[in-house]
């Protein structure tokens, strides 16, 4: 029997989170023109290790990370940042799963957990950014009630640029997310 457990992430999870983030990017973005293959196969791993060790060792105010563990192995994570200075509410800054773990409801469970935490903090809205070329993610977020509200040309991690869509969950959408289990 397999057991999925969602738990708060901590500093000891930094290396695993970085590896999941890297493998997720490699799987989802390769060939889409978002990040170069050279970056995905080279600097991405070191960049993620540096980023996540720093973020988990000294979290910014309002940062919350959840890990999804399947039979004791971390297979995904979600990082949320409370952003009180935006009209879109808290930011789901990262949601990444190991490639083999996609399509099994883990991302949905993580989004539900984050929404329940946000609602308990008095946060009434959520948003996140999705690369335009990552059309598979569009379907996932729209199924969860996310609404695209803006399109921006942003710099990518490898110094390039790509179109990014902001997906928003207004108060009613957040309420629906809290029911996801």
Coordinates of C-alpha atoms in Angstrom, one line a residue:
X1 CA 0.0 0.0 0.0
X2 CA 1.4 3.4 -0.9
X3 CA 1.0 6.4 1.4
X4 CA 1.2 10.0 0.4
X5 CA 2.1 12.4 3.2
X6 CA 2.2 16.2 2.9
X7 CA 4.5 17.9 5.4
X8 CA 6.2 21.2 6.0
X9 CA 9.6 21.3 4.4
X10 CA 12.7 22.4 6.3
X11 CA 16.4 23.1 5.8
X12 CA 17.2 19.4 5.6
X13 CA 15.0 19.1 2.5
X14 CA 17.0 21.7 0.5
X15 CA 19.1 19.3 -1.6
X16 CA 16.1 17.1 -2.4
X17 CA 13.9 20.1 -3.3
X18 CA 16.7 21.4 -5.6
X19 CA 17.0 18.0 -7.3
X20 CA 13.2 17.8 -7.9
X21 CA 13.1 21.3 -9.2
X22 CA 16.0 20.6 -11.6
X23 CA 14.5 17.3 -12.9
X24 CA 11.1 18.9 -13.3
X25 CA 12.5 21.7 -15.4
X26 CA 14.5 19.3 -17.5
X27 CA 11.5 17.2 -18.2
X28 CA 8.9 19.9 -18.7
X29 CA 10.9 22.6 -20.4
X30 CA 13.3 20.7 -22.7
X31 CA 12.6 21.6 -26.3
X32 CA 10.1 24.3 -25.5
X33 CA 12.5 27.3 -26.0
X34 CA 12.1 28.4 -22.3
X35 CA 15.5 27.4 -21.1
X36 CA 18.4 26.2 -23.2
X37 CA 19.4 22.5 -23.2
X38 CA 22.9 23.6 -22.2
X39 CA 21.6 25.3 -19.1
X40 CA 19.2 22.5 -18.2
X41 CA 22.1 20.0 -18.5
X42 CA 24.7 22.2 -16.9
X43 CA 24.2 25.1 -14.6
X44 CA 20.6 24.5 -13.6
X45 CA 21.5 21.8 -11.0
X46 CA 24.1 24.0 -9.3
X47 CA 21.9 27.1 -9.5
X48 CA 19.0 25.2 -7.8
X49 CA 21.2 23.8 -5.1
X50 CA 22.5 27.3 -4.3
X51 CA 19.0 28.8 -4.4
X52 CA 17.2 26.2 -2.3
X53 CA 19.9 25.9 0.4
X54 CA 19.8 29.6 0.8
X55 CA 16.0 29.8 0.8
X56 CA 15.5 26.9 3.2
X57 CA 18.3 28.0 5.6
X58 CA 16.9 31.6 5.9
X59 CA 13.3 31.7 4.7
X60 CA 11.9 35.1 3.9
X61 CA 9.0 36.3 5.9
X62 CA 5.8 34.6 4.7
X63 CA 7.6 31.7 2.9
X64 CA 6.0 28.3 3.4
X65 CA 7.1 25.0 1.8
X66 CA 5.3 21.7 1.7
X67 CA 6.9 18.4 0.6
X68 CA 5.0 15.5 -0.8
X69 CA 6.4 12.2 0.4
X70 CA 5.3 8.9 -1.1
X71 CA 6.3 5.9 1.1
X72 CA 9.0 8.0 2.7
X73 CA 10.5 9.4 -0.5
X74 CA 10.0 13.1 -1.4
X75 CA 8.4 13.3 -4.9
X76 CA 7.3 16.9 -5.0
X77 CA 7.1 20.3 -3.3
X78 CA 5.2 23.6 -3.3
X79 CA 6.6 26.9 -2.1
X80 CA 4.3 29.8 -1.3
X81 CA 5.2 33.4 -0.6
X82 CA 2.8 35.7 1.1
X83 CA 2.7 38.8 -1.0
X84 CA 0.6 41.6 0.6
X85 CA 1.7 44.2 -1.9
X86 CA 0.1 42.6 -5.0
X87 CA -3.5 42.6 -6.1
X88 CA -3.3 38.9 -6.9
X89 CA -2.7 37.5 -3.3
X90 CA -0.1 35.0 -2.2
X91 CA 2.3 33.7 -4.8
X92 CA 2.6 29.9 -5.5
X93 CA 6.3 30.4 -6.3
X94 CA 7.1 26.8 -7.2
X95 CA 5.1 23.6 -7.7
X96 CA 7.3 20.8 -9.0
X97 CA 7.1 17.0 -9.0
X98 CA 9.4 14.3 -10.1
X99 CA 8.4 13.6 -13.7
X100 CA 7.0 10.1 -12.9
X101 CA 4.8 11.5 -10.2
X102 CA 2.8 13.8 -12.5
X103 CA -0.8 13.0 -13.2
X104 CA -1.5 11.2 -10.0
X105 CA -3.2 14.0 -8.0
X106 CA -0.1 15.0 -6.0
X107 CA 0.0 18.6 -7.4
X108 CA -3.7 18.9 -6.7
X109 CA -3.2 17.8 -3.1
X110 CA -0.3 20.3 -2.7
X111 CA -2.4 23.1 -4.1
X112 CA -5.3 22.2 -1.7
X113 CA -2.9 22.2 1.3
X114 CA -1.5 25.6 0.3
X115 CA -4.9 27.0 -0.2
X116 CA -6.1 25.8 3.2
X117 CA -3.0 27.3 4.9
X118 CA -3.5 30.6 3.0
X119 CA -7.2 30.8 4.0
X120 CA -6.3 30.2 7.6
X121 CA -3.8 33.1 7.4
X122 CA -6.6 35.4 6.1
X123 CA -5.3 35.3 2.6
X124 CA -8.2 35.5 0.1
X125 CA -6.4 35.1 -3.3
X126 CA -3.6 33.2 -4.9
X127 CA -1.6 33.5 -8.1
X128 CA 1.3 31.9 -9.9
X129 CA 3.3 32.3 -13.1
X130 CA 3.4 29.8 -16.0
X131 CA 5.6 29.9 -19.0
X132 CA 3.5 30.3 -22.1
X133 CA 5.2 27.4 -23.9
X134 CA 4.3 25.1 -20.9
X135 CA 0.8 24.4 -22.2
X136 CA 0.5 21.2 -20.1
X137 CA 0.5 23.4 -17.0
X138 CA -2.2 25.7 -18.4
X139 CA -4.6 22.8 -18.4
X140 CA -3.7 21.7 -14.9
X141 CA -4.2 25.2 -13.4
X142 CA -7.4 25.9 -15.4
X143 CA -8.8 22.6 -14.1
X144 CA -8.2 23.8 -10.6
X145 CA -10.0 27.0 -11.3
X146 CA -7.1 29.3 -12.1
X147 CA -7.9 32.2 -14.5
X148 CA -5.2 33.8 -16.7
X149 CA -5.0 37.5 -16.0
X150 CA -1.8 38.8 -17.6
X151 CA 0.9 38.0 -20.0
X152 CA 4.4 39.4 -19.5
X153 CA 7.8 39.1 -21.2
X154 CA 10.3 38.1 -18.5
X155 CA 13.9 37.1 -18.1
X156 CA 14.5 33.4 -17.6
X157 CA 17.0 31.7 -15.3
X158 CA 19.5 31.2 -18.2
X159 CA 19.4 34.9 -19.2
X160 CA 17.0 34.5 -22.1
X161 CA 13.4 35.7 -22.2
X162 CA 10.0 34.1 -22.4
X163 CA 6.3 34.9 -22.2
X164 CA 4.8 34.2 -18.9
X165 CA 1.1 34.1 -17.9
X166 CA -0.2 35.0 -14.4
X167 CA -2.9 32.6 -13.2
X168 CA -5.1 33.9 -10.5
X169 CA -7.5 32.4 -8.0
X170 CA -9.8 35.1 -6.6
X171 CA -11.6 34.5 -3.4
X172 CA -14.2 32.1 -4.8
X173 CA -11.5 30.1 -6.6
X174 CA -9.4 29.9 -3.4
X175 CA -12.4 28.6 -1.6
X176 CA -12.8 25.8 -4.2
X177 CA -9.1 25.0 -3.8
X178 CA -9.4 24.5 -0.1
X179 CA -11.7 21.5 -0.7
X180 CA -9.0 19.6 -2.7
X181 CA -7.7 16.6 -0.8

